[in-house]
CSV table of C-alpha atoms in Angstrom, one decimal:
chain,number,residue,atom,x,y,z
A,1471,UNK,CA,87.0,137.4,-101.4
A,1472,UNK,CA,86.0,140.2,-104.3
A,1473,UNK,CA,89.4,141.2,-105.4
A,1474,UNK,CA,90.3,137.7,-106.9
A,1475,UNK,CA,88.7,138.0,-109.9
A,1476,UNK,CA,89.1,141.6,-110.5
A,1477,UNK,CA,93.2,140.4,-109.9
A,1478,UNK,CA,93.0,137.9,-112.6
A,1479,UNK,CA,91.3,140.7,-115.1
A,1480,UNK,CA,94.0,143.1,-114.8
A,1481,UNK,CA,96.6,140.3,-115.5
A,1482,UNK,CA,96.6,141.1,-119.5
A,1483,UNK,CA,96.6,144.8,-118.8
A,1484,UNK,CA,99.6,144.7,-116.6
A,1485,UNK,CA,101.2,142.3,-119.3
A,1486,UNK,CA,100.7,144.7,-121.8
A,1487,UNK,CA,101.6,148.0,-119.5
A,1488,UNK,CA,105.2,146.0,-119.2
A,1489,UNK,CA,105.8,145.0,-122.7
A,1490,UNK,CA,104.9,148.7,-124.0
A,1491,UNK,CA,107.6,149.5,-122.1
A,1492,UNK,CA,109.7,147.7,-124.3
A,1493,UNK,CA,112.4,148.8,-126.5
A,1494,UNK,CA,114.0,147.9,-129.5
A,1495,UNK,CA,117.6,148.5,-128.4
A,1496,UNK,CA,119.0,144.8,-129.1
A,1497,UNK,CA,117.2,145.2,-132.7
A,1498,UNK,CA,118.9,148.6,-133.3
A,1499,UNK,CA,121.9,148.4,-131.1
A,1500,UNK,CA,124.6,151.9,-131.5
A,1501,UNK,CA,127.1,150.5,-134.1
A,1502,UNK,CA,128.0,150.8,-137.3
A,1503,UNK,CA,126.6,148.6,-139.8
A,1504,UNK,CA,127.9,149.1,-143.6
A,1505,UNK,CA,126.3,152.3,-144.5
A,1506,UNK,CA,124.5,153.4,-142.0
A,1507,UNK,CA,124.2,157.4,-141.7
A,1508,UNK,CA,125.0,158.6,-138.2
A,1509,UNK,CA,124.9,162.9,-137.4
A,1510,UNK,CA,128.1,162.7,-135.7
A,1511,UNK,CA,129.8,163.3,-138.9
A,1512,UNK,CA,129.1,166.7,-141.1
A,1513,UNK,CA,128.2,164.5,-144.6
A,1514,UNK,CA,126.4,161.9,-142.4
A,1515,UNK,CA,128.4,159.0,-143.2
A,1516,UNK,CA,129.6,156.7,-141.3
A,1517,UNK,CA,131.9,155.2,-143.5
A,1518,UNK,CA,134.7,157.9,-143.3
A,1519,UNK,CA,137.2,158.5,-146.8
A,1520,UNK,CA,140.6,157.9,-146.3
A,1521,UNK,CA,142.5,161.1,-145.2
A,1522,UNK,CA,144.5,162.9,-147.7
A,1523,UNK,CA,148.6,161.1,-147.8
A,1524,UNK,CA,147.5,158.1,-145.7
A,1525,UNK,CA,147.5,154.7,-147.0
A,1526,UNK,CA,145.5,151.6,-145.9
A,1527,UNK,CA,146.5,148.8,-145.1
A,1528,UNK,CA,147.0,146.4,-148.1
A,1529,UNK,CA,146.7,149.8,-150.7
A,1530,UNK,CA,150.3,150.4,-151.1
A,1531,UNK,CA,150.6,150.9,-154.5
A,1532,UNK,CA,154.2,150.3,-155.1
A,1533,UNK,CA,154.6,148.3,-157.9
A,1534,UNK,CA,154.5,151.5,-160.6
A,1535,UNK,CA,154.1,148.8,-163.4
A,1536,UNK,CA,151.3,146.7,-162.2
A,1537,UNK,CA,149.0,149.4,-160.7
A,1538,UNK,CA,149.5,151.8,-164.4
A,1539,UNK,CA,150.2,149.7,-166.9
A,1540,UNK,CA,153.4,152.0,-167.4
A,1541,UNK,CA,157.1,151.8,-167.8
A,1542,UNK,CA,158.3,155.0,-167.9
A,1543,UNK,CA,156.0,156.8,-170.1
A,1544,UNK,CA,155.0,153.7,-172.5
A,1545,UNK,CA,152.2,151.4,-171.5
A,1546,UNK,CA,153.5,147.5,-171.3
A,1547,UNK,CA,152.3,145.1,-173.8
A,1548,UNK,CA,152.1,142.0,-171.4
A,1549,UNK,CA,150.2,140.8,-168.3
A,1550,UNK,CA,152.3,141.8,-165.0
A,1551,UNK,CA,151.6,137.9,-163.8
A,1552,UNK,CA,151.5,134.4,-165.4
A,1553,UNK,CA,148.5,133.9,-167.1
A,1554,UNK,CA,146.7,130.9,-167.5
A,1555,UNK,CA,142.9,129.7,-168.3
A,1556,UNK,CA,141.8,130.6,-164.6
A,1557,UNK,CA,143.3,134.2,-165.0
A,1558,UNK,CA,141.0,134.4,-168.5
A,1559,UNK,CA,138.0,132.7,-167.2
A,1560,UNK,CA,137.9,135.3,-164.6
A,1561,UNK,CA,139.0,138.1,-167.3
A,1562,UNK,CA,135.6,136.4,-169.2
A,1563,UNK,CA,133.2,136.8,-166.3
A,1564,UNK,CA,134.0,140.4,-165.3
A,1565,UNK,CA,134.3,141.5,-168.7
A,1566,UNK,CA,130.5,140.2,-169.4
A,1567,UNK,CA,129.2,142.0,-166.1
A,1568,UNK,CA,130.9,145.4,-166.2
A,1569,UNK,CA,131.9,146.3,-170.2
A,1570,UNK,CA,129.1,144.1,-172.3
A,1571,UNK,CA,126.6,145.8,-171.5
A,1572,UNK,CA,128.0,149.0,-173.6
A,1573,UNK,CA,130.5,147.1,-175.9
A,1574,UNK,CA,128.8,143.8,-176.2
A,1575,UNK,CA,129.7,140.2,-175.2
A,1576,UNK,CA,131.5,140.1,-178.3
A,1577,UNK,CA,133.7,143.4,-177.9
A,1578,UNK,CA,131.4,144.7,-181.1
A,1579,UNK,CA,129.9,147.9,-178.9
A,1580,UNK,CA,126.8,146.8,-179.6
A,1581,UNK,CA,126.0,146.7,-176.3
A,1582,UNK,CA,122.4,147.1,-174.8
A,1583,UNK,CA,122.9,151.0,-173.2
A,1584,UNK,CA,124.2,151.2,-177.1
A,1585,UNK,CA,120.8,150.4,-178.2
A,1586,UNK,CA,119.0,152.2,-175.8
A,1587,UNK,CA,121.2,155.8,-177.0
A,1588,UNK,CA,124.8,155.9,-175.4
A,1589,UNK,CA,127.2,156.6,-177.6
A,1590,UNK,CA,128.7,153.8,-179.6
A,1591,UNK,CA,131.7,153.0,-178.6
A,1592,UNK,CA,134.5,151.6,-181.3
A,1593,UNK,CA,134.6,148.0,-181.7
A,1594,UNK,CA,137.7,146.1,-180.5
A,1595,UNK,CA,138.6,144.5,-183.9
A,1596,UNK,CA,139.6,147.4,-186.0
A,1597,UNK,CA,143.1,147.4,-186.7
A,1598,UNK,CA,144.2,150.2,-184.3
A,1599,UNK,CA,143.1,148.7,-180.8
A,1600,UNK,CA,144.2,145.6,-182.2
A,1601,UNK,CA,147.7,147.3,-182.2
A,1602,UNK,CA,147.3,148.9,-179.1
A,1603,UNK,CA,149.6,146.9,-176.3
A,1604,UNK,CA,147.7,145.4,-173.0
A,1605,UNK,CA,148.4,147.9,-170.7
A,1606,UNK,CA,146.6,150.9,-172.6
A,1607,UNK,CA,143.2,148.4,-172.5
A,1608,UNK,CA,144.3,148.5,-168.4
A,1609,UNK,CA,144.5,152.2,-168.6
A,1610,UNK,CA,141.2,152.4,-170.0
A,1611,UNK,CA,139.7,150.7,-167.3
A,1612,UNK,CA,141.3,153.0,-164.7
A,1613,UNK,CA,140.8,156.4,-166.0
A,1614,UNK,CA,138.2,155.7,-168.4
A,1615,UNK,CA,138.6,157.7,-171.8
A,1616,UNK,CA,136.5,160.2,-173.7
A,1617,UNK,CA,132.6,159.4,-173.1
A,1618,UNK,CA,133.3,156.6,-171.3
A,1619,UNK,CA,133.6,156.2,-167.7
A,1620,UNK,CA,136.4,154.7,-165.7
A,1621,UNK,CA,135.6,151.6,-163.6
A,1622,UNK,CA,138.8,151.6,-160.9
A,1623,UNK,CA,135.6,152.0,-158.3
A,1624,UNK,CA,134.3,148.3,-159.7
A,1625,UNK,CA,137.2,146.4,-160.6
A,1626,UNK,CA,140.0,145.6,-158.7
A,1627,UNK,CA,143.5,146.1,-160.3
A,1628,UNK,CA,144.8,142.2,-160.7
A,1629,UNK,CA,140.9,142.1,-162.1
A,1630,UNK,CA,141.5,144.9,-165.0
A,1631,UNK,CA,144.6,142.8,-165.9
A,1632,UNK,CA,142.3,140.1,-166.8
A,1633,UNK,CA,140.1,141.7,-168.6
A,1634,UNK,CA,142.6,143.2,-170.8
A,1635,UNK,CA,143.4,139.7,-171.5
A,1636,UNK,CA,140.2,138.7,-172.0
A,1637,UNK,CA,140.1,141.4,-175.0
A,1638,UNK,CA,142.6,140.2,-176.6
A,1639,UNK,CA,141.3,136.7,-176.6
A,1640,UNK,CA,138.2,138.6,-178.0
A,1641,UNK,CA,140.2,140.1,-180.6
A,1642,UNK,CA,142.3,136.6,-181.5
A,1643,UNK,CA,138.6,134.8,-181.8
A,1644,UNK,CA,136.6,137.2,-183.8
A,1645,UNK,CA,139.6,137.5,-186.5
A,1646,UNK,CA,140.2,133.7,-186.4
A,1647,UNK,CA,140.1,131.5,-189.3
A,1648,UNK,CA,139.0,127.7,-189.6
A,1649,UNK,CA,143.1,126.7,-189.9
A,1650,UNK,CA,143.7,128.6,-186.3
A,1651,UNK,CA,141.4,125.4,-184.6
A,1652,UNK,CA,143.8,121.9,-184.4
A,1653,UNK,CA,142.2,119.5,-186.8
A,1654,UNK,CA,141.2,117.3,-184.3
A,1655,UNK,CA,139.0,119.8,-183.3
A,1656,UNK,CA,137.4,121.3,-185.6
A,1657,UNK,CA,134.5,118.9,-184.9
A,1658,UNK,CA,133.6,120.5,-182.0
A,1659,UNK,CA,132.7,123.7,-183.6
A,1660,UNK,CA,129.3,124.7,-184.4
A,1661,UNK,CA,127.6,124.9,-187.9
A,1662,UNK,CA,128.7,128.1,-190.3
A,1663,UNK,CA,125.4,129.5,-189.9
A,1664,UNK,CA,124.3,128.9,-186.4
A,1665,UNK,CA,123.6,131.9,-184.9
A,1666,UNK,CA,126.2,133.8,-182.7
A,1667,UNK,CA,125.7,134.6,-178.9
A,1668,UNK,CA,125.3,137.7,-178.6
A,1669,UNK,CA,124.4,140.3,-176.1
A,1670,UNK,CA,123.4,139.9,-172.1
A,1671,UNK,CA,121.5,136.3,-172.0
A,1672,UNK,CA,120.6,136.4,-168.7
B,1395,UNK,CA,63.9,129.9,-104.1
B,1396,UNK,CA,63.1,129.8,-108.2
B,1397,UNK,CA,65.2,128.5,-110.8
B,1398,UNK,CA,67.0,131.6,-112.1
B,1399,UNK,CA,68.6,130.3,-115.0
B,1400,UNK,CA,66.5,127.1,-117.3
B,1401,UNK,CA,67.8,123.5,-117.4
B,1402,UNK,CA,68.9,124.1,-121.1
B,1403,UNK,CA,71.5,127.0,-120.3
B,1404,UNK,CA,73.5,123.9,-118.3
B,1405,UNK,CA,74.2,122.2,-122.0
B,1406,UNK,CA,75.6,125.8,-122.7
B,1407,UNK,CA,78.1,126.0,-120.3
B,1408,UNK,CA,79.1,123.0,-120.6
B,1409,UNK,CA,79.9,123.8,-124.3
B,1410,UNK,CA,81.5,127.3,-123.2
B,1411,UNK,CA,83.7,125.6,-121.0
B,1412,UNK,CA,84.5,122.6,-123.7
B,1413,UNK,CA,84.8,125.0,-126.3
B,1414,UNK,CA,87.4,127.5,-124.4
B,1415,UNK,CA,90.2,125.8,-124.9
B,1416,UNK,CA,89.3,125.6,-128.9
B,1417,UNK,CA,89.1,129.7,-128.5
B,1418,UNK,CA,92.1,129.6,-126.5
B,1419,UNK,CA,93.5,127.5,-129.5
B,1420,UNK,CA,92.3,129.5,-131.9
B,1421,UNK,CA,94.2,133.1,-130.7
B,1422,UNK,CA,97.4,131.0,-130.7
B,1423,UNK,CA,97.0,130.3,-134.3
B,1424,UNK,CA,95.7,133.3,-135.0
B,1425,UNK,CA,98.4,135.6,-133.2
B,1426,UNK,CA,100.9,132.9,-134.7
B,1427,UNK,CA,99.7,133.6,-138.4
B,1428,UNK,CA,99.6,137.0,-137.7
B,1429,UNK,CA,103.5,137.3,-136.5
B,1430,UNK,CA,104.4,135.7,-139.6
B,1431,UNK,CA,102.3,137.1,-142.1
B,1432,UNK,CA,103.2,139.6,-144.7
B,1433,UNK,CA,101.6,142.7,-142.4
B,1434,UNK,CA,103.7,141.8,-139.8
B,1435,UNK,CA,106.8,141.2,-141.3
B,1436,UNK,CA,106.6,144.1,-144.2
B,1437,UNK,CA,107.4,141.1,-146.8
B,1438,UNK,CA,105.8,142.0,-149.9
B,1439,UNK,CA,105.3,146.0,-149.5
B,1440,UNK,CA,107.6,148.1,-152.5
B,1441,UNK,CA,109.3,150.8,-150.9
B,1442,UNK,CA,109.0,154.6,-151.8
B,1443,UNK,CA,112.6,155.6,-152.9
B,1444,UNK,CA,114.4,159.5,-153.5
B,1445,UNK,CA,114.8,157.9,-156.9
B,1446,UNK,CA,112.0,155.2,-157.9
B,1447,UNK,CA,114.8,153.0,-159.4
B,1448,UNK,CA,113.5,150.1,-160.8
B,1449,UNK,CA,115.1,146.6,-161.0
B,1450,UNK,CA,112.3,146.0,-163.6
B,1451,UNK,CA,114.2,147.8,-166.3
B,1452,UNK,CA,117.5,148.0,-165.4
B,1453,UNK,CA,117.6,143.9,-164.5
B,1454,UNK,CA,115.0,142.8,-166.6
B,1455,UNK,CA,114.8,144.8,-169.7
B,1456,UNK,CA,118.4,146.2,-170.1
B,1457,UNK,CA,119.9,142.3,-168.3
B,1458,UNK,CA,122.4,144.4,-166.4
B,1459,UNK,CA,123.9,141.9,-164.1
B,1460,UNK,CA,124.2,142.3,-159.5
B,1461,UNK,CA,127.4,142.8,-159.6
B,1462,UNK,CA,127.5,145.9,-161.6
B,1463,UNK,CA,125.8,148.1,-159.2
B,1464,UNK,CA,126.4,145.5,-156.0
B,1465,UNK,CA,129.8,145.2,-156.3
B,1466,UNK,CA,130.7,143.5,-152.9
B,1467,UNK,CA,128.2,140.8,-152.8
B,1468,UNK,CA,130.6,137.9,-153.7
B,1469,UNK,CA,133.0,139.0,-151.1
B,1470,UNK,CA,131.9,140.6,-148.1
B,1471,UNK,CA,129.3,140.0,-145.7
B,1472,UNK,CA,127.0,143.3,-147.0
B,1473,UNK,CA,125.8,143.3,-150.8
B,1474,UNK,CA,126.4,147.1,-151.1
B,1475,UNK,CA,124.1,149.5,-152.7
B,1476,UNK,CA,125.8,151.3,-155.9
B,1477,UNK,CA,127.4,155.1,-155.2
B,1478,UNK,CA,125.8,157.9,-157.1
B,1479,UNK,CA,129.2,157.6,-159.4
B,1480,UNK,CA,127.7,153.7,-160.9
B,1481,UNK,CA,124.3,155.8,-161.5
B,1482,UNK,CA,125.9,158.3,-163.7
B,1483,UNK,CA,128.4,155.9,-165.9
B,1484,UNK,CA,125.5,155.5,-167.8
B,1485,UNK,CA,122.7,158.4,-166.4
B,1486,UNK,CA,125.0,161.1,-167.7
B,1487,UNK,CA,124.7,160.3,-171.0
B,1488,UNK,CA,121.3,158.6,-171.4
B,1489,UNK,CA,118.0,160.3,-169.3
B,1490,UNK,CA,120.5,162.8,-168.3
B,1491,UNK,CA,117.5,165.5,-168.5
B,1492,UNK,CA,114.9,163.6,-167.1
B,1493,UNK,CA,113.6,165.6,-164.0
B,1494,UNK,CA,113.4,161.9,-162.3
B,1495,UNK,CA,117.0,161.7,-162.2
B,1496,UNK,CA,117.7,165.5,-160.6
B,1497,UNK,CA,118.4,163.7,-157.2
B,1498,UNK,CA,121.4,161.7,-158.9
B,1499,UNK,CA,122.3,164.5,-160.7
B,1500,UNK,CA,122.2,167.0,-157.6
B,1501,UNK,CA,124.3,164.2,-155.7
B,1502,UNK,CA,127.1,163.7,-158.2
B,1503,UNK,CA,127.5,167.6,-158.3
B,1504,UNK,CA,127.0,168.0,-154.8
B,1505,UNK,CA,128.9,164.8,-153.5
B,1506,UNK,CA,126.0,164.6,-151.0
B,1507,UNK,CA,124.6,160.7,-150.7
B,1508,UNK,CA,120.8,159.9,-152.0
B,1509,UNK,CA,119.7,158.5,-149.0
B,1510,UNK,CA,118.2,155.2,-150.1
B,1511,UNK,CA,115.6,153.9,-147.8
B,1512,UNK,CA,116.3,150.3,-146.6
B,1513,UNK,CA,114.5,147.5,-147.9
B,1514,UNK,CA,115.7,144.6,-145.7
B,1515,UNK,CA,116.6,145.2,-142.6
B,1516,UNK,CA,117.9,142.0,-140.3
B,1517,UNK,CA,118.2,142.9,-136.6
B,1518,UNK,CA,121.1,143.9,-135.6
B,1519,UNK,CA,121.3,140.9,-133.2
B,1520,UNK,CA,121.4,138.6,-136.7
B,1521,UNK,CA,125.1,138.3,-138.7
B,1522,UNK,CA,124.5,137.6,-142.1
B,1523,UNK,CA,126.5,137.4,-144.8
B,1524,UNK,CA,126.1,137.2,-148.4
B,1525,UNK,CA,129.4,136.1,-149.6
B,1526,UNK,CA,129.0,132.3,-148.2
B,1527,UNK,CA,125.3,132.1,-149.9
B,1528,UNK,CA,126.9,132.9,-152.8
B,1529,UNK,CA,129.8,130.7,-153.2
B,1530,UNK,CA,128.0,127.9,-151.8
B,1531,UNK,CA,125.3,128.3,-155.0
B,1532,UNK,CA,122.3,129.7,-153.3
B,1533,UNK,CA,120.7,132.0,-156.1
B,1534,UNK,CA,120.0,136.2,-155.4
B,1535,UNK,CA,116.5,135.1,-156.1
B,1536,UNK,CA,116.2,132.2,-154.0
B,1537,UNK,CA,115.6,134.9,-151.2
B,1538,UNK,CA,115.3,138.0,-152.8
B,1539,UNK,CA,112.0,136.7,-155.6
B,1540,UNK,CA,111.0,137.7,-158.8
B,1541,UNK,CA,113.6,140.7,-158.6
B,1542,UNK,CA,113.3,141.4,-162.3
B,1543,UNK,CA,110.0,142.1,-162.2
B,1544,UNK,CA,109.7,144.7,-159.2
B,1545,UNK,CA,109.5,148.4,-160.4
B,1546,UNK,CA,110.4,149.6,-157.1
B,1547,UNK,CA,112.3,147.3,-154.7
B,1548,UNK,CA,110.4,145.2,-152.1
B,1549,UNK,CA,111.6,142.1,-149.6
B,1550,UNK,CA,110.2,139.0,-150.5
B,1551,UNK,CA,110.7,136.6,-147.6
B,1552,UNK,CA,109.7,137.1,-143.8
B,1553,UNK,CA,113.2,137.2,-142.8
B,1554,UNK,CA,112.2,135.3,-139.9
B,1555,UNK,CA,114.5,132.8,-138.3
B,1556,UNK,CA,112.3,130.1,-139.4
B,1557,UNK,CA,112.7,131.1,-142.7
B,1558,UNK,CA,116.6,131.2,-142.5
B,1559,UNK,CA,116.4,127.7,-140.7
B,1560,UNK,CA,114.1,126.0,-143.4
B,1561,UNK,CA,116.9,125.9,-145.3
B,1562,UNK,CA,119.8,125.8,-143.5
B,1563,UNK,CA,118.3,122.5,-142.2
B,1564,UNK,CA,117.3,121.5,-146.3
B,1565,UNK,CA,120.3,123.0,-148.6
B,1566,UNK,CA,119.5,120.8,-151.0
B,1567,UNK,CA,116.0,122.0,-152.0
B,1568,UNK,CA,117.5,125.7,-152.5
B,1569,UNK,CA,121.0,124.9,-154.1
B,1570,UNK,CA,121.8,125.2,-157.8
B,1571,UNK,CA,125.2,125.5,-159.8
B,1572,UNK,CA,127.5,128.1,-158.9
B,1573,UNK,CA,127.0,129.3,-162.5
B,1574,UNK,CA,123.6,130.1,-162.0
B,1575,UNK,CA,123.5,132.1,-159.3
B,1576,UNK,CA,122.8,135.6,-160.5
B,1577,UNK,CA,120.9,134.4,-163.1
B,1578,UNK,CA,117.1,136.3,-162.4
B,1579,UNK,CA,115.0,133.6,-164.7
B,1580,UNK,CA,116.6,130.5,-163.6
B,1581,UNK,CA,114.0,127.8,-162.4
B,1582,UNK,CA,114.8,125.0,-160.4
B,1583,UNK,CA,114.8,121.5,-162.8
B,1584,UNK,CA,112.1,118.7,-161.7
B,1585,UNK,CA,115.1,116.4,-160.3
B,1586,UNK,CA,115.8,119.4,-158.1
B,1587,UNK,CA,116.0,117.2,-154.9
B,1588,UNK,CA,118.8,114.9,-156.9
B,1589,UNK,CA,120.8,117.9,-158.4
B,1590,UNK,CA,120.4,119.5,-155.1
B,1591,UNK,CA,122.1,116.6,-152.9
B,1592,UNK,CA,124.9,116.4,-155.6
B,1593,UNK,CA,125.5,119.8,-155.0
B,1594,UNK,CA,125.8,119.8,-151.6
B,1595,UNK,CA,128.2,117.1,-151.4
B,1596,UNK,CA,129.9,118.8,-154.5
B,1597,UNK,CA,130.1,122.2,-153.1
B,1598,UNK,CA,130.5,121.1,-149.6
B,1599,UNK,CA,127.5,122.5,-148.2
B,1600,UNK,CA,126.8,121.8,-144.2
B,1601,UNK,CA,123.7,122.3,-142.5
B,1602,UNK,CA,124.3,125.4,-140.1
B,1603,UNK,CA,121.8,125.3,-137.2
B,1604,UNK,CA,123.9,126.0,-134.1
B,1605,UNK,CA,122.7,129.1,-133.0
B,1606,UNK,CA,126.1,130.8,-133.1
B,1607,UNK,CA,125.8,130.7,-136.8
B,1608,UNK,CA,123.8,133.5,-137.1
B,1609,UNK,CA,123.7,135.7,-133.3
B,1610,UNK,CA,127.1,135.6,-132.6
């Protein structure tokens, strides 16, 4: 028989006649994935904004006090929730990824976009923001002031509560004395001149 | 009839057909290395973006942390690459002339998105999710490399399922403390095998290899 081997050689080139036939539908199946464009929509995005006097679910923005830091027309001077270490640990960590790098890890604004030719912003511990009650550092955060921007986009609400927190825990230690630390303590502490932290370690 | 072929030529075939199956060995390897190299996976290649944003000086020199421009990746399943708005907190004072930065500018005014080209891209058969790796202590750059250093963006690892499974099967060789995990210049300690099984037992860590982890 002649056509055996002739059979056997076109073997690969059938195999590879099927598999160009192939398609990548299960690697690129028709759904939405976060952020993926699609045409369908005018603005190509498939992530659609909320339409105007809707709410989402979970969004309700009820509590006037919490979500502005305003009763009436004065901001509050307290934390809308119990606070504890967690609530300032927390208030720590998003303070050191979202204002430090303008205002410093120490609240100074000495921040590194400082140095690099943003505007300075004031630092925490002159006497008027050390006046200023919590909820105007919360206000801040939500609509921004002056040259700087707000973060609502980056920080959820309970968040910006911690935060302002965390400022005034900034404010109580860089205006602390040695008698503010219990005696038995005061070990603990390191030397007069050792160097302070300062500025994004990482 | 002659001879049409010499007697030496039969210590030839022999070798050809001997040797065929080392050939036939040696495709497999090669087509195998080939699936998982760098060419075939795109590991390795930076990307051309609108904007050539570079994680070498926004991570590296100005140490701005993940979370600032990706703000979902400790709690949702996609990382989430920063709106135009996170660009110009700081780009409409500082650069804000630079002819570099028109596209962000021309987005913010126009509220049109830059269309960033994708970097990784899993397929769409694959769940991932970034918030578990996270919590659990698995570092940005144990998978994403040297990400401080890369003036435009590229993907370090294959991606490939064996890649994923290496250490699913091994947490311990990958894991460090929670604290650590978006830190760019952390290096694993010498006793990282040691710290690595305290971890897992500390953070709870299974090994996730049924194949509904990941193709669900």
């Amino acid at each position: 028989m002649r056509i055996r081997p002739l059979a056997w050689m076109s073997l690969p080139l059938i195999a590879g006649g099927v598999t160009i036939g192939c398609r990548q539908d299960m690697q690129d199946q028709p759904k939405y994935i976060p952020l993926r464009s699609d045409n369908f929509f005018a603005d190509g995005r498939s992530a659609r904004p909320v339409p105007e006097g809707t709410v989402a679910r979970g969004l309700l923005r009820a509590d006037k006090v919490f979500y502005t830091g305003k009763m009436g027309n004065d901001f509050i001077d307290r934390i809308p929730f119990p606070v504890n270490r967690d609530v300032l640990l927390r208030g720590q960590d998003r303070f050191n990824v979202y204002c430090s790098p303008c205002h410093g890890r120490l609240g100074n604004g000495l921040g590194m976009i400082v140095r690099r030719g943003l505007k300075r912003p004031p630092s925490y511990h002159i006497d008027r923001l050390r006046q200023v009650p919590l909820g105007y550092f919360y206000d801040v955060i939500t609509n921004g002031f002056g040259a700087m921007p707000d973060y609502a986009m980056q920080i959820a609400p309970r968040d910006r509560w911690s935060v302002a927190a965390y400022i005034r825990v900034l404010q109580y230690s860089q205006n602390a004395s040695i008698n503010d630390v219990p005696a038995e303590m005061r070990g603990e502490l390191p030397s007069q001149n050792a160097p302070a932290a300062e500025g994004p370690k990482k | 009839m002659s001879q049409i072929f010499h007697h030496s030529t039969n210590t030839f075939s022999r070798l050809s057909i001997f040797g065929g199956i080392f050939i036939l060995a040696f495709l497999v390897w090669a087509w195998a290395e080939l699936n998982a190299s760098d060419y075939a996976t795109r590991a390795k290649v930076p990307v051309e973006q609108p904007v050539p944003f570079s994680h070498e000086h926004h991570v590296g020199g100005l140490g701005i942390d993940c979370r600032y421009c990706h703000t979902s990746v400790e709690n949702s399943s996609f990382a989430g690459i920063p709106p135009t708005k996170i660009c110009m907190n700081c780009h409409s004072q500082i650069w804000n002339t630079s002819a570099m930065l028109e596209p962000v500018r021309t987005s913010f005014r126009s509220d049109e998105s830059i269309r960033w080209i994708r970097v990784h891209d899993l397929p769409d058969y694959v769940y991932f999710n970034h918030s578990i790796h996270v919590a659990k202590g698995i570092g940005c750059t144990s998978c994403h490399g040297p990400i401080n250093k890369m003036p435009l963006t590229w993907q370090q690892a294959s991606l490939q399922m064996a890649w994923c499974l290496e250490c699913h099967r091994h947490p311990e060789r990958f894991v460090r403390p929670r604290s650590e995990v978006f830190n760019v210049t952390y290096q694993p300690p010498a006793n990282q095998e040691e710290l690595g099984r305290k971890l897992v037992r500390e953070y709870k860590i299974q090994s996730l290899t049924s194949c509904s982890t990941c193709h669900r």
